[in-house]
Amino acid sequence: MEAPMRWTKKYGKFYGIFEGPNPILISTDLDFLKEVFIKRFSHFHARKPFPIAPDPNDERGVNMVIAMGDKWKRLRLNTNPAFSALKMKQMSPLINDSVTRLLRCLEKRCEEGKPFNIQSEFQGLTLEVIASCAFGLSINSVEDRNHPFLTACRDLFNRLGNGRLRVLVAFMFPEVRRLLWKFFIFLRLFIKTDPFSKLRALGFEAIAARKAIHDPKKRRVDLLQLMLDTQINSTNGQAVSNSDQEELSGLNMNGETGPTVQSSGELKTKKIADRQGLSEEEIQAQANLFILAGYETTSTALTYTAYELAKHPEVQCRLQAEIDEHFGDDTEISYDTIQKLTYMDMVICEVLRLHPIAPQIIARQCVESCTVNGLHLEKGLVVAADVWSIHYDPELWGPEDTFSPERKAHRHPMAWLPFGAGPRNCIGMRFALMEAKIALAGLLKRFSIQACQETQIPLKKVERATIVPESGVIVKLIRREM
Ligand code: HEM
């Protein structure tokens, strides 16, 4: 976590490291990063290769994070509409249901009057929400902390943090990556109880269950259904609905240069092929990915927010005033009202600036040699943003590195990177922010979060697949006078 910050202080805005034999250029030069991530995207559309992963061009079972080139573009084009503002609004009642259950649990915590780890409450919430939206499953992990789905996901994230030796071997000898991956797939044929296999099986079950529903009145609007609809639409020769065309125009291999998908190199405009619907294997792979990408990240964002609010009661009071002004006694926290909470937005932005959750993934691989701002970059080179140094840069954010939501009025498009940047940024950003805001509005309307003796300040963090508090965040809840 701290190493790139130290190196940036020592070597400046550009320097290189090797991961095994693989060269990585690390930079904090915002204009250069803007070229790589946004403007020259057609030369940098691949991610840094994952140490142990399937072949990115593999037709089956590749998810959007791993896929490259035309394969990635087709997955993203087909999935983007599911994350539009309209679809978020339609999905928000599902989130509200889970938040209502969360509030009942928090009511009990408050009555007990004892300190508790708020991270595990948020984990129950975000897993329930993403399982509902990505798989159509009702798992009630908000109340049932030992739900097999929740334990499988926790187990999976703990495992992702282990296996450093495997990762080291894969970095040192890139040619064994695919072999290692095939070996693990082979093992899974026999060990059907591992969390990956469980998730995969659940994904296929969910697709089959959804396909068996023929009554349009029973149709749910969720991520799974919207991905299945791409199959129907493409059979009709209409891969995406007209209302989604606008959303799709935002995805552009050329970054900022206009709505048409065009590029140099191998990425050509292939409108029909791009919009060909998703296969079942692909839907299952994306649904699994959403569980992994949406569960721990969003619960961690909520946990860091609780930590900062507990430490800064004055910010919490101002946020509560904003929530009271907009919500009155309504029980349902509507999507439209959430959009009006400008201070809430500033608070979350500031939390994610101080606590980036997945900065290590914000990197691109050069797929075609080129020169960017006078620097020649060879095909295969990985360019990574040093997110920590950028987020804590006093020239960008002012001399204080304390929590101060008001400072948001900013800046360069590459100065704030919690969700990455460019056409390959986080597809779930809108979803995560909506969920976090609904949860916080519900919570802060009824309770105040209070730091106590057990609250670890400063917070120790640990780097696993994401960067999380080492032992959660312990707080107390106090009921508000209404
Ligand atoms: C606070 C919560 C979240 C954070 C901080 C976060 C962060 C990130 C980051 C940093 C990236 C890499 C972006 C880049 O390389 O430019 C990413 C990618 C991604 N995220 Fe998120 N994420 C969050 C929530 C979610 C949710 C809820 C979902 C799905 C429901 C999701 C799905 C994805 C996917 C599929 C990608 C890969 C996109 C691609 O390669 O085209 N994320 N996320």
XYZ file of C-alpha atoms and ligand atoms in Angstrom, residues 37 47 64-67 72 76 83 130 223 286 289-291 293-295 297-299 301 352 356-359 361-364 417-429 431-433 435, ligand 1:
91
model
C -6.971 5.953 -19.713
C -6.005 -4.430 -18.038
C -15.551 -8.372 -18.180
C -12.639 -7.614 -15.850
C -10.409 -10.147 -17.565
C -11.645 -9.876 -21.189
C -14.488 -7.015 -23.661
C -19.446 -4.143 -21.806
C -26.522 0.119 -15.111
C -26.131 -7.995 -5.042
C -29.118 -7.178 -13.519
C -20.784 -11.598 -15.393
C -18.285 -11.057 -11.255
C -20.912 -8.611 -9.998
C -21.150 -10.554 -6.756
C -17.025 -6.797 -7.485
C -20.064 -5.449 -5.681
C -20.110 -7.154 -2.290
C -16.221 -2.980 -2.276
C -19.570 -1.428 -1.343
C -19.614 -2.781 2.225
C -17.077 1.985 1.362
C -13.275 7.346 -1.088
C -9.424 4.082 -2.038
C -10.633 0.492 -1.991
C -9.286 -1.057 -5.198
C -6.447 1.233 -6.369
C -6.512 -2.546 -10.331
C -6.285 0.910 -11.938
C -3.771 0.085 -14.654
C -3.798 -0.450 -18.415
C -9.908 7.733 -9.001
C -11.859 5.491 -6.591
C -13.758 4.006 -9.554
C -10.956 4.291 -12.108
C -11.331 6.294 -15.311
C -12.271 6.160 -18.980
C -14.374 3.655 -20.939
C -13.099 0.854 -18.700
C -13.943 2.474 -15.380
C -16.145 0.765 -12.789
C -19.418 -0.229 -14.460
C -21.055 -0.579 -11.036
C -20.288 2.942 -9.757
C -25.167 1.022 -8.419
C -22.676 1.210 -5.535
C -23.358 4.888 -4.871
C -26.908 1.499 -2.524
C -17.719 1.377 -3.686
C -17.831 0.353 -4.501
C -16.928 0.068 -5.657
C -15.639 0.474 -5.895
C -14.768 1.368 -5.014
C -15.241 -0.080 -7.169
C -14.008 0.136 -7.763
C -13.663 -0.318 -9.028
C -12.426 -0.001 -9.694
C -11.307 0.864 -9.128
C -12.450 -0.612 -10.903
C -11.363 -0.553 -11.972
C -11.633 0.660 -12.862
C -10.517 0.983 -13.833
O -9.664 0.148 -14.102
O -10.512 2.122 -14.367
C -13.688 -1.336 -11.014
C -14.076 -2.096 -12.112
C -15.236 -2.821 -12.157
N -16.252 -2.821 -11.221
Fe -16.321 -1.747 -9.503
N -16.268 -0.837 -7.674
C -17.319 -0.768 -6.789
C -18.562 -1.367 -6.929
C -18.934 -2.181 -7.977
C -20.236 -2.814 -8.127
C -21.411 -2.650 -7.163
C -20.187 -3.563 -9.275
C -21.251 -4.425 -9.917
C -22.481 -4.520 -9.547
C -18.872 -3.376 -9.858
C -18.435 -3.956 -11.026
C -17.232 -3.684 -11.640
C -16.833 -4.276 -12.912
C -17.636 -5.308 -13.718
C -15.586 -3.721 -13.251
C -14.761 -4.018 -14.491
C -15.151 -3.063 -15.615
C -14.437 -3.337 -16.938
O -13.343 -3.919 -16.940
O -14.994 -2.953 -17.973
N -18.145 -2.536 -9.046
N -14.430 -1.131 -9.851
